Amino acid sequence: MRREQWCLAVPKREAEQTRRRLLEEGLLDRRLKPRPEGDAVLLPVTEEVAGAVRCGFEPVPEQVVLPRHELVGGIAIMQDDDPEAARVLLASRPSLHTVLFPESPVEGEYRTRRFAVLAGIPTTRTRVTEYGLRFDVDLALAYFSARLATERQRILEDMEEGERVLDMFAGVGPFAITLARKAGIVVAADLNPAAVHLLVHNIALNRAANVIPMLADAAHLARLGFAPFDRIIMNLPMAAPQFLATAAGLCRGGGTIHLYALQEEEGEYLPLIRAVTSGEVTERVVRTYSPGKWHAVYDITVKKEGC
Ligand SMILES: C[S@@+](CC[C@H](N)C(=O)[O-])C[C@H]1O[C@@H](n2cnc3c(N)ncnc32)[C@H](O)[C@@H]1O
């Protein structure tokens, strides 16, 4: 809304110099933007400036510095336990419904966190849209990271149409349902009943009828008599290497295993991978976890006798 303001009309070529001088002398109103008018520029000034007259001005929108946060659908996760800053953050984006503060690190077998609600609707549930897919997540009940979105696309691009895929640690299904776009079939297993509940829901939400959800410990998958898989996703960075032998047994010769691992040294898991799969491996950094530790992904082409 325009407001009445004292202003000084100065020729355009003198405007910048005059503006600086007024600023130094504390005579410029910094909340308003200088406004061109014909050959002059109107500088918003205080009443004391000689020659100042009243005119209409648009206020400059205030620059709000938002607190550091991570977005997951309509939820912002803040790094500081600061309810005042959380209210500012909530007001800054219409798409936000809740601001959370993590009260614990990602922990336990289910890889979940405890949260305090700092502002907004008291919930840990939200809907995430990722490359046209929709995932309902509950951050307190099941793991989900929006930061892996590009990693999922990288693997999707690497795939052939009709592949048989196994997601050993599927969570609420972001890898499984993304890869289902090209796969013939995806078997998606997780140990956490709440994650599998959301996985089933997300399969229906995205009409991904070629994804088969399973409440299962990945360690038992080898006993179920599956035909060999073309591709296996192992996204459990804290413990996936322990399941590599199981994965290698389930993968066809020439198939691919994507092993996510938390490590402190480059190539930390290469000796294990070579021993278990005899395969070709490429390693890349996915993201930093903490100083000196990072999540790496090993793309392994499994070698089997006769291949
Ligand atoms: C880091 S999360 C990854 C989830 C999912 N892939 C994603 O990207 O959102 C690891 C998941 O593995 C599950 N998990 C842990 N141990 C498992 C096991 N032995 N068998 C199957 N799932 C397991 C956890 O419940 C958790 O949902």
Coordinates of C-alpha atoms in Angstrom, one line a residue, residues 12 14 24 66 68 135 158 161 190-191 193 282:
K12 CA 19.0 11.6 -12.1
E14 CA 23.0 13.5 -9.0
E24 CA 25.6 9.3 5.9
L66 CA 15.1 -17.3 7.9
R68 CA 18.5 -22.8 8.9
F135 CA 4.9 -40.0 -0.8
D158 CA 20.8 -46.2 -15.3
E161 CA 13.0 -51.2 -19.0
D190 CA 11.4 -53.4 5.4
L191 CA 11.5 -54.5 9.1
P193 CA 5.7 -52.2 10.4
T282 CA 32.6 -47.5 -8.7

